[in-house]
Amino acid sequence: MRFIDKLFGNSAKEEDKMTTEKLNIGIILGSTREGRVSPQVGEWVKGIADKRGDANYEIVDIADFNLPFLGTTDGTEPGIAKWNEKLANLDGFVFIVQEYNHSITGALKNALDFAREAWNNKAAGIVSYGSTGGARAAEHLRGIMGELMIADVRVHPTLSLFTDFENGSVFKPQSLHLDNVNAMLDQVNSWSGALKTVR
């Protein structure tokens, strides 16, 4: 073993594995309400992401975990442990964010609060939508991510209920968003890779 390997405790093989292994990026659906459109937006982002071939992308639906409201139970529900386990196995995130009353949904805030270490030292991008593109919700989310030690990237695709949705329910994104989504994913992957070395 080389002196440098002894000093830092990593073999050259381990370093190579870290640099060649694909990152796992979760596309988190930020709404659980009936009639939500976040699954349409999430699948669109995943479709763009999968064509890149640079990471493993998966949809992570908060609704699948049946999280109770934080502090209202003894915390033994199996969904809580499964949620933390899922997040722990991800290297980065893309949040699909809807704007409700100038902020994120209660379901997303609750899900964020149900984990701590599983979020730490990871990167995230935001794709938001609403009457103003979900910009105010995204800004609220950035403040929360800072507290959870999630590094949020700069590029932020914003989707308008007026121009990217038909009747507010059928997602028909304009082609101009494609470049923004790819630029956001570039940053998420770059930062996620860098932060993996911190963890």
mmCIF file of C-alpha atoms in Angstrom:
data_model
loop_
_atom_site.group_PDB
_atom_site.id
_atom_site.type_symbol
_atom_site.label_atom_id
_atom_site.label_comp_id
_atom_site.label_asym_id
_atom_site.label_seq_id
_atom_site.Cartn_x
_atom_site.Cartn_y
_atom_site.Cartn_z
ATOM 1 C CA MET A 1 0.000 0.000 0.000
ATOM 2 C CA ARG A 2 1.299 3.434 -0.887
ATOM 3 C CA PHE A 3 2.204 5.930 1.847
ATOM 4 C CA ILE A 4 -0.586 8.282 0.720
ATOM 5 C CA ASP A 5 -3.106 5.445 1.014
ATOM 6 C CA LYS A 6 -1.945 4.702 4.545
ATOM 7 C CA LEU A 7 -2.172 8.372 5.433
ATOM 8 C CA PHE A 8 -5.741 8.921 4.184
ATOM 9 C CA GLY A 9 -7.100 5.409 4.594
ATOM 10 C CA ASN A 10 -8.414 5.050 1.018
ATOM 11 C CA SER A 11 -6.981 2.715 -1.551
ATOM 12 C CA ALA A 12 -6.650 3.781 -5.168
ATOM 13 C CA LYS A 13 -9.387 1.264 -6.003
ATOM 14 C CA GLU A 14 -11.784 2.883 -3.537
ATOM 15 C CA GLU A 15 -11.058 6.306 -5.012
ATOM 16 C CA ASP A 16 -11.661 5.005 -8.539
ATOM 17 C CA LYS A 17 -14.949 3.460 -7.441
ATOM 18 C CA MET A 18 -16.096 6.784 -5.962
ATOM 19 C CA THR A 19 -15.375 8.639 -9.195
ATOM 20 C CA THR A 20 -16.856 6.056 -11.587
ATOM 21 C CA GLU A 21 -19.907 4.908 -9.627
ATOM 22 C CA LYS A 22 -23.087 6.629 -10.753
ATOM 23 C CA LEU A 23 -24.819 8.945 -8.321
ATOM 24 C CA ASN A 24 -28.347 8.223 -7.111
ATOM 25 C CA ILE A 25 -30.618 11.238 -7.534
ATOM 26 C CA GLY A 26 -34.167 11.283 -6.147
ATOM 27 C CA ILE A 27 -36.868 13.333 -7.871
ATOM 28 C CA ILE A 28 -39.100 14.186 -4.931
ATOM 29 C CA LEU A 29 -42.776 14.873 -5.580
ATOM 30 C CA GLY A 30 -43.691 17.684 -3.213
ATOM 31 C CA SER A 31 -47.474 17.273 -3.116
ATOM 32 C CA THR A 32 -49.801 14.557 -1.846
ATOM 33 C CA ARG A 33 -53.184 16.134 -2.534
ATOM 34 C CA GLU A 34 -55.907 14.543 -4.636
ATOM 35 C CA GLY A 35 -55.682 15.639 -8.271
ATOM 36 C CA ARG A 36 -52.066 16.793 -7.969
ATOM 37 C CA VAL A 37 -50.011 17.363 -11.108
ATOM 38 C CA SER A 38 -46.587 16.772 -9.557
ATOM 39 C CA PRO A 39 -46.393 13.195 -10.940
ATOM 40 C CA GLN A 40 -46.675 14.616 -14.475
ATOM 41 C CA VAL A 41 -43.900 17.126 -13.816
ATOM 42 C CA GLY A 42 -41.744 14.537 -12.061
ATOM 43 C CA GLU A 43 -42.011 12.048 -14.937
ATOM 44 C CA TRP A 44 -41.133 14.813 -17.409
ATOM 45 C CA VAL A 45 -37.991 15.683 -15.440
ATOM 46 C CA LYS A 46 -37.082 11.991 -15.126
ATOM 47 C CA GLY A 47 -37.543 11.505 -18.873
ATOM 48 C CA ILE A 48 -35.074 14.314 -19.560
ATOM 49 C CA ALA A 49 -32.685 13.062 -16.874
ATOM 50 C CA ASP A 50 -32.677 9.432 -18.011
ATOM 51 C CA LYS A 51 -31.542 10.430 -21.501
ATOM 52 C CA ARG A 52 -28.383 11.904 -19.994
ATOM 53 C CA GLY A 53 -27.090 8.599 -18.626
ATOM 54 C CA ASP A 54 -24.966 10.381 -16.009
ATOM 55 C CA ALA A 55 -26.762 9.206 -12.849
ATOM 56 C CA ASN A 56 -29.458 6.877 -11.563
ATOM 57 C CA TYR A 57 -32.683 8.882 -11.315
ATOM 58 C CA GLU A 58 -35.820 7.766 -9.514
ATOM 59 C CA ILE A 59 -39.163 9.250 -8.565
ATOM 60 C CA VAL A 60 -39.629 9.481 -4.803
ATOM 61 C CA ASP A 61 -43.279 10.088 -3.915
ATOM 62 C CA ILE A 62 -43.889 11.394 -0.397
ATOM 63 C CA ALA A 63 -47.403 9.938 -0.567
ATOM 64 C CA ASP A 64 -45.977 6.392 -0.664
ATOM 65 C CA PHE A 65 -44.572 6.707 2.860
ATOM 66 C CA ASN A 66 -47.803 7.647 4.719
ATOM 67 C CA LEU A 67 -45.956 10.009 7.032
ATOM 68 C CA PRO A 68 -48.004 11.238 10.012
ATOM 69 C CA PHE A 69 -47.846 14.873 11.043
ATOM 70 C CA LEU A 70 -44.634 15.430 12.948
ATOM 71 C CA GLY A 71 -45.159 15.277 16.710
ATOM 72 C CA THR A 72 -48.660 13.772 16.591
ATOM 73 C CA THR A 73 -47.599 10.132 17.097
ATOM 74 C CA ASP A 74 -44.891 8.171 18.896
ATOM 75 C CA GLY A 75 -42.855 8.035 15.682
ATOM 76 C CA THR A 76 -42.878 4.255 15.290
ATOM 77 C CA GLU A 77 -44.794 4.182 11.989
ATOM 78 C CA PRO A 78 -42.839 2.094 9.444
ATOM 79 C CA GLY A 79 -43.085 4.834 6.833
ATOM 80 C CA ILE A 80 -40.830 7.115 8.891
ATOM 81 C CA ALA A 81 -37.956 4.605 8.939
ATOM 82 C CA LYS A 82 -38.496 3.790 5.246
ATOM 83 C CA TRP A 83 -38.431 7.507 4.370
ATOM 84 C CA ASN A 84 -35.124 8.033 6.168
ATOM 85 C CA GLU A 85 -33.670 4.885 4.609
ATOM 86 C CA LYS A 86 -34.670 6.030 1.125
ATOM 87 C CA LEU A 87 -33.102 9.476 1.623
ATOM 88 C CA ALA A 88 -29.933 7.973 3.089
ATOM 89 C CA ASN A 89 -29.432 5.970 -0.118
ATOM 90 C CA LEU A 90 -29.628 9.067 -2.324
ATOM 91 C CA ASP A 91 -26.739 11.366 -3.197
ATOM 92 C CA GLY A 92 -28.828 14.323 -4.352
ATOM 93 C CA PHE A 93 -32.328 15.532 -5.028
ATOM 94 C CA VAL A 94 -34.578 17.372 -7.422
ATOM 95 C CA PHE A 95 -37.611 18.809 -5.656
ATOM 96 C CA ILE A 96 -40.835 19.172 -7.653
ATOM 97 C CA VAL A 97 -42.388 22.113 -5.840
ATOM 98 C CA GLN A 98 -45.874 23.587 -5.989
ATOM 99 C CA GLU A 99 -46.702 26.984 -4.565
ATOM 100 C CA TYR A 100 -49.492 27.183 -1.987
ATOM 101 C CA ASN A 101 -50.118 30.543 -0.310
ATOM 102 C CA HIS A 102 -46.623 31.787 -1.256
ATOM 103 C CA SER A 103 -44.885 28.711 0.184
ATOM 104 C CA ILE A 104 -44.332 24.971 -0.151
ATOM 105 C CA THR A 105 -46.974 22.374 0.701
ATOM 106 C CA GLY A 106 -47.491 21.209 4.258
ATOM 107 C CA ALA A 107 -46.759 17.648 3.100
ATOM 108 C CA LEU A 108 -43.325 18.628 1.798
ATOM 109 C CA LYS A 109 -42.440 20.611 4.932
ATOM 110 C CA ASN A 110 -43.521 17.658 7.072
ATOM 111 C CA ALA A 111 -41.413 15.262 4.999
ATOM 112 C CA LEU A 112 -38.390 17.553 5.224
ATOM 113 C CA ASP A 113 -38.762 17.706 9.004
ATOM 114 C CA PHE A 114 -38.973 13.920 9.368
ATOM 115 C CA ALA A 115 -35.291 13.508 8.490
ATOM 116 C CA ARG A 116 -32.068 15.208 9.492
ATOM 117 C CA GLU A 117 -28.772 13.445 8.840
ATOM 118 C CA ALA A 118 -30.161 11.812 5.691
ATOM 119 C CA TRP A 119 -30.327 15.272 4.069
ATOM 120 C CA ASN A 120 -26.929 16.518 5.242
ATOM 121 C CA ASN A 121 -24.118 17.309 2.804
ATOM 122 C CA LYS A 122 -26.105 16.586 -0.336
ATOM 123 C CA ALA A 123 -27.142 18.800 -3.249
ATOM 124 C CA ALA A 124 -30.563 19.636 -4.642
ATOM 125 C CA GLY A 125 -32.212 21.379 -7.528
ATOM 126 C CA ILE A 126 -35.735 22.766 -7.690
ATOM 127 C CA VAL A 127 -38.361 22.604 -10.410
ATOM 128 C CA SER A 128 -41.322 24.696 -9.330
ATOM 129 C CA TYR A 129 -44.710 25.655 -10.696
ATOM 130 C CA GLY A 130 -47.556 27.996 -9.865
ATOM 131 C CA SER A 131 -49.138 31.253 -10.954
ATOM 132 C CA THR A 132 -45.734 32.946 -10.673
ATOM 133 C CA GLY A 133 -43.774 29.829 -11.563
ATOM 134 C CA GLY A 134 -43.647 28.745 -7.928
ATOM 135 C CA ALA A 135 -40.795 31.172 -7.305
ATOM 136 C CA ARG A 136 -41.897 32.147 -3.787
ATOM 137 C CA ALA A 137 -42.254 28.515 -2.711
ATOM 138 C CA ALA A 138 -38.782 27.794 -4.075
ATOM 139 C CA GLU A 139 -37.288 30.659 -2.071
ATOM 140 C CA HIS A 140 -38.890 29.324 1.117
ATOM 141 C CA LEU A 141 -37.535 25.870 0.322
ATOM 142 C CA ARG A 142 -34.015 27.261 -0.113
ATOM 143 C CA GLY A 143 -34.071 28.592 3.455
ATOM 144 C CA ILE A 144 -35.169 25.207 4.804
ATOM 145 C CA MET A 145 -32.519 23.404 2.779
ATOM 146 C CA GLY A 146 -29.828 25.637 4.244
ATOM 147 C CA GLU A 147 -30.810 24.553 7.734
ATOM 148 C CA LEU A 148 -30.745 20.880 6.660
ATOM 149 C CA MET A 149 -27.272 21.290 5.124
ATOM 150 C CA ILE A 150 -28.538 20.683 1.594
ATOM 151 C CA ALA A 151 -26.640 22.707 -1.011
ATOM 152 C CA ASP A 152 -29.188 24.162 -3.423
ATOM 153 C CA VAL A 153 -28.037 24.847 -6.961
ATOM 154 C CA ARG A 154 -28.607 28.109 -8.788
ATOM 155 C CA VAL A 155 -30.421 27.072 -11.995
ATOM 156 C CA HIS A 156 -34.129 26.837 -11.270
ATOM 157 C CA PRO A 157 -36.699 25.894 -13.945
ATOM 158 C CA THR A 158 -40.004 27.644 -13.247
ATOM 159 C CA LEU A 159 -43.255 26.468 -14.827
ATOM 160 C CA SER A 160 -46.323 28.669 -15.211
ATOM 161 C CA LEU A 161 -49.858 27.456 -14.629
ATOM 162 C CA PHE A 162 -50.882 29.755 -17.488
ATOM 163 C CA THR A 163 -48.440 28.701 -20.205
ATOM 164 C CA ASP A 164 -47.231 25.204 -19.234
ATOM 165 C CA PHE A 165 -50.522 23.606 -18.166
ATOM 166 C CA GLU A 166 -53.799 23.146 -20.005
ATOM 167 C CA ASN A 167 -56.770 24.012 -17.793
ATOM 168 C CA GLY A 168 -54.387 23.998 -14.845
ATOM 169 C CA SER A 169 -54.287 20.204 -14.820
ATOM 170 C CA VAL A 170 -52.676 18.796 -17.978
ATOM 171 C CA PHE A 171 -48.940 19.421 -18.114
ATOM 172 C CA LYS A 172 -47.737 20.676 -21.503
ATOM 173 C CA PRO A 173 -44.328 22.265 -20.926
ATOM 174 C CA GLN A 174 -42.864 24.714 -23.387
ATOM 175 C CA SER A 175 -39.705 23.469 -25.104
ATOM 176 C CA LEU A 176 -37.685 26.386 -23.720
ATOM 177 C CA HIS A 177 -37.571 24.647 -20.318
ATOM 178 C CA LEU A 178 -35.454 21.767 -21.619
ATOM 179 C CA ASP A 179 -32.188 23.724 -21.494
ATOM 180 C CA ASN A 180 -32.904 24.915 -17.946
ATOM 181 C CA VAL A 181 -33.671 21.414 -16.689
ATOM 182 C CA ASN A 182 -30.436 20.068 -18.173
ATOM 183 C CA ALA A 183 -28.422 22.969 -16.757
ATOM 184 C CA MET A 184 -29.971 22.362 -13.330
ATOM 185 C CA LEU A 185 -29.136 18.643 -13.547
ATOM 186 C CA ASP A 186 -25.553 19.490 -14.539
ATOM 187 C CA GLN A 187 -25.200 21.458 -11.312
ATOM 188 C CA VAL A 188 -26.982 18.873 -9.136
ATOM 189 C CA ASN A 189 -24.684 16.113 -10.391
ATOM 190 C CA SER A 190 -21.533 18.181 -10.056
ATOM 191 C CA TRP A 191 -22.315 19.276 -6.516
ATOM 192 C CA SER A 192 -23.647 15.857 -5.457
ATOM 193 C CA GLY A 193 -20.397 14.267 -6.555
ATOM 194 C CA ALA A 194 -18.335 16.832 -4.712
ATOM 195 C CA LEU A 195 -20.363 16.547 -1.515
ATOM 196 C CA LYS A 196 -20.107 12.751 -1.536
ATOM 197 C CA THR A 197 -16.450 13.214 -0.653
ATOM 198 C CA VAL A 198 -17.487 15.252 2.402
ATOM 199 C CA ARG A 199 -19.775 12.505 3.665
#
